[in-house]
Coordinates of C-alpha atoms in Angstrom, one line a residue:
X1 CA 54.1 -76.3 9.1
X2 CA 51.4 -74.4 11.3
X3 CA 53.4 -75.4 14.3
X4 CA 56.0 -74.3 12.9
X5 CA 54.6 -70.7 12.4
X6 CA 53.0 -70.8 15.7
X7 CA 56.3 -71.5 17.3
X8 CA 57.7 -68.9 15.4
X9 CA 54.6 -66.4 16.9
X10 CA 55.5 -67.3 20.3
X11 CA 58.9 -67.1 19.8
X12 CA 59.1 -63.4 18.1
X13 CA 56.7 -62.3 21.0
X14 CA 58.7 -63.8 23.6
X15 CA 55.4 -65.6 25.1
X16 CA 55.3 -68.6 26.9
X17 CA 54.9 -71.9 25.0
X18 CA 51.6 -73.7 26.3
X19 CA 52.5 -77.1 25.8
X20 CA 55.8 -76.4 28.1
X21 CA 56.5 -74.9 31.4
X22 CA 58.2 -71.9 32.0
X23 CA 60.9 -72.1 34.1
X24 CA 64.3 -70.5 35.4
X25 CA 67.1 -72.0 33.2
X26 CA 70.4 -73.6 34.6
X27 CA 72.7 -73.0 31.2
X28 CA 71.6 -70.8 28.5
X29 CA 73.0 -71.9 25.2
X30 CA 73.9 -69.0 22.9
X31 CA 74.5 -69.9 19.2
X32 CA 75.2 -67.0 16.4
X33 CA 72.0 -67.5 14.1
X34 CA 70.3 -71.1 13.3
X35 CA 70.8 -72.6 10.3
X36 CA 69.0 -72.8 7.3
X37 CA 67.9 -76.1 8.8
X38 CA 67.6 -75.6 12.2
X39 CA 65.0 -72.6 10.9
X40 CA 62.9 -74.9 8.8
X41 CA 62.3 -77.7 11.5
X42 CA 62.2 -74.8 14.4
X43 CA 65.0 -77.2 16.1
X44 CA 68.2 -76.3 17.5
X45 CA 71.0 -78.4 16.0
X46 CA 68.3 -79.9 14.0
X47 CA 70.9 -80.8 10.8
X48 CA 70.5 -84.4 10.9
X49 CA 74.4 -85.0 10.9
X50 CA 75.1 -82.6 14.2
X51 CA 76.0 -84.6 16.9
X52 CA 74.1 -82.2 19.9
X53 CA 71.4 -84.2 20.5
X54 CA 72.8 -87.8 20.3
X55 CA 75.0 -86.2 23.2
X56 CA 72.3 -85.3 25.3
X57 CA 71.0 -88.1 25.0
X58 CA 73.4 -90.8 25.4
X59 CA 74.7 -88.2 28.7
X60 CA 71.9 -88.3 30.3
X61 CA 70.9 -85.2 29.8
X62 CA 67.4 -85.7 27.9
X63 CA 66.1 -88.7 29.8
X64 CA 64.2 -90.1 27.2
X65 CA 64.3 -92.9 24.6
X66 CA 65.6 -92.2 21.1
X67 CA 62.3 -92.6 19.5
X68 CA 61.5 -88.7 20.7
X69 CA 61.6 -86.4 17.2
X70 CA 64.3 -83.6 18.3
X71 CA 62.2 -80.7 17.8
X72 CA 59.8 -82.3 20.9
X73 CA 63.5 -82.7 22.8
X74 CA 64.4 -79.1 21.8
X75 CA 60.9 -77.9 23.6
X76 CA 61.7 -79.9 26.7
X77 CA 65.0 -79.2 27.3
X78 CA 64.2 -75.9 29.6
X79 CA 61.7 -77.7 31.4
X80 CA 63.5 -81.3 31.6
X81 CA 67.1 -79.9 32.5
X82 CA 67.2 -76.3 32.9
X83 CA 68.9 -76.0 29.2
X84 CA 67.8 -73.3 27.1
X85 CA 69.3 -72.8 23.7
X86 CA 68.9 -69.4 21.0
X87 CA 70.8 -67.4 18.6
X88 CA 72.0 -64.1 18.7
X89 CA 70.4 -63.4 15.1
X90 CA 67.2 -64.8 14.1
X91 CA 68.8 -64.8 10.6
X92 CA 68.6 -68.3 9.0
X93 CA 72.4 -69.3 7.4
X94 CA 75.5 -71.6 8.1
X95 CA 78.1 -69.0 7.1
X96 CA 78.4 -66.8 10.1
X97 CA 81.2 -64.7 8.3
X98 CA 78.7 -63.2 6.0
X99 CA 76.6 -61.2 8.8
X100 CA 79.6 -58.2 10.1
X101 CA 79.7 -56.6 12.9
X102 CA 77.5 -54.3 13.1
X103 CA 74.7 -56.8 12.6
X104 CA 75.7 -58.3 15.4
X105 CA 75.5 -55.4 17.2
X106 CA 72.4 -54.6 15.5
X107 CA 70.8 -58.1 16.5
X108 CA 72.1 -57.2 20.5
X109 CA 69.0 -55.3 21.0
X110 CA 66.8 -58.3 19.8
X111 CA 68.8 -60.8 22.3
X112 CA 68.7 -58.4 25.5
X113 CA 65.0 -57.9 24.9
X114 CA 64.4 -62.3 24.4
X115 CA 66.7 -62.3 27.5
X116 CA 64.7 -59.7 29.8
X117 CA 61.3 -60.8 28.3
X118 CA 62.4 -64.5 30.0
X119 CA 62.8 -63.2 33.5
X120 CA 60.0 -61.7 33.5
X121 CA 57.7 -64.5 32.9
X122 CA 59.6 -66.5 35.2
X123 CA 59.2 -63.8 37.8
X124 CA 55.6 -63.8 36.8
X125 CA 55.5 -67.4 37.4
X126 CA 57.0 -67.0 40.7
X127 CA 54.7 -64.2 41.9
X128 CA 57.8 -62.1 42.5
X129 CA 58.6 -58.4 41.8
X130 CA 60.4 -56.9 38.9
X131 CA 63.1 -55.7 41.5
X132 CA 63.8 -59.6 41.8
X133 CA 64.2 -60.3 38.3
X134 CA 68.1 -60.9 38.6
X135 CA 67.0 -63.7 41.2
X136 CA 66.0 -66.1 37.3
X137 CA 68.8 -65.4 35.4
X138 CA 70.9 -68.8 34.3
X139 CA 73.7 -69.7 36.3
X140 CA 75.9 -69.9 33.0
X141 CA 75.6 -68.4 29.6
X142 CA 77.6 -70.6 27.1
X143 CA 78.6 -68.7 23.6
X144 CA 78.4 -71.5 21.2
X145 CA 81.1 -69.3 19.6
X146 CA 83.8 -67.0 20.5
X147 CA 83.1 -63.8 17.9
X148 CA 80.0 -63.4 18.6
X149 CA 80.9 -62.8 22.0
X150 CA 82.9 -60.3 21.6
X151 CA 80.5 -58.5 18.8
X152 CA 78.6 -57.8 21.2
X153 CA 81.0 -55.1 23.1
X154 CA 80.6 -51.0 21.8
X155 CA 84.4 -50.9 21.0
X156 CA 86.2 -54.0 20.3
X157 CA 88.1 -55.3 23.0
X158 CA 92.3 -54.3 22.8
X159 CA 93.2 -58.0 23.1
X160 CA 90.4 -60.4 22.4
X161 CA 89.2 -63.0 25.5
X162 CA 90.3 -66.2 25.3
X163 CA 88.1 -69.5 25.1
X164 CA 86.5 -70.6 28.4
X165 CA 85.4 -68.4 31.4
X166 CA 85.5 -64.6 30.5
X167 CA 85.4 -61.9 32.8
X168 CA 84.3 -59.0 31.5
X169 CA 80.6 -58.5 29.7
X170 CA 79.4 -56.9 26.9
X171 CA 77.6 -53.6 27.4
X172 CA 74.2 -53.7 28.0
X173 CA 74.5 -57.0 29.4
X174 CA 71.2 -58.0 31.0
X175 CA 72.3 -60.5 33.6
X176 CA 73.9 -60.1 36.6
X177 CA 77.7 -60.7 36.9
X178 CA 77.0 -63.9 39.0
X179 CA 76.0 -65.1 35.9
X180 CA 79.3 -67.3 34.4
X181 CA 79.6 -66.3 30.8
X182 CA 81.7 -69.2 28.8
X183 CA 83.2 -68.7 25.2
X184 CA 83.5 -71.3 22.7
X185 CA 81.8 -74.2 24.3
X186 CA 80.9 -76.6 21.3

């Protein structure tokens, strides 16, 4: 449990995990809010019964052997493959339906400012200036979901985007538009 709650430090202050190096990411994963077990274990997809990290690992993608716990794969995966995963909220729950829109918009603010707080250290990292920040962004930001992609806009969009690629972003967006934002992905 104190890892837990030291994860959680780091995590709230956006500072770098010791144990794991910082480092640009590939794919950003973007999931609405963890659930109630993915919060307790401080692992994404950490519900025994979700089939994420059996994926990953039969893929290819987390190149070790199955005796790894998760939550030790979940703090590699930056560093191993350029994966990052996090939520929008950092609201424990399973039932996305019962935080509305304007919580969504609320928890924006929080997301931009995890976002930003991540190029920056990797800049930091690199020894590069803040005017080069947009150089660490991921190459592709996956919405686990498609309404909490477009929560994020001001006004809600006339026609709603469909699954896959999208081309427009939601306001405030911190990355640059080179940056391929995908809805729906799992």
């Amino acid at each position: 449990m104190r890892c837990l709650k030291q994860q959680f430090k780091l995590f709230v202050c956006t500072m770098q995990c010791a144990h794991f190096r910082e480092r640009r990411l590939r794919i950003l994963i973007l999931g609405h809010n963890p659930s109630q077990i993915a919060w307790t274990t401080g692992t994404s997809y950490g519900n025994p019964s979700n089939h994420f990290w059996p994926i990953m690992r039969r893929c290819g993608v987390v190149n070790v052997g199955n005796t790894e716990p998760i939550w030790r794969l979940n703090n590699m995966l930056p560093d191993m493959a350029g994966i990052g995963i996090t939520d929008l909220g950092c609201v424990p729950g399973s039932d996305a339906a019962t935080f509305s829109r304007d919580v969504l918009r609320e928890w924006r603010t929080d997301l931009y400012r995890r976002m930003r707080a991540h190029l920056f250290r990797c800049s930091v990292l690199a020894g590069v200036s803040d005017h080069e920040l947009q150089d660490f962004a991921p190459a592709i930001v996956a919405f686990t979901g498609k309404r909490h992609f477009v929560d994020l806009f001001d006004r809600p969009c006339c026609r709603p985007p469909s699954y896959g690629p999208q081309v427009l972003r939601p306001d405030g967006w911190p990355y640059p538009n080179r940056t391929e934002v995908i809805s729906k992905v799992i």
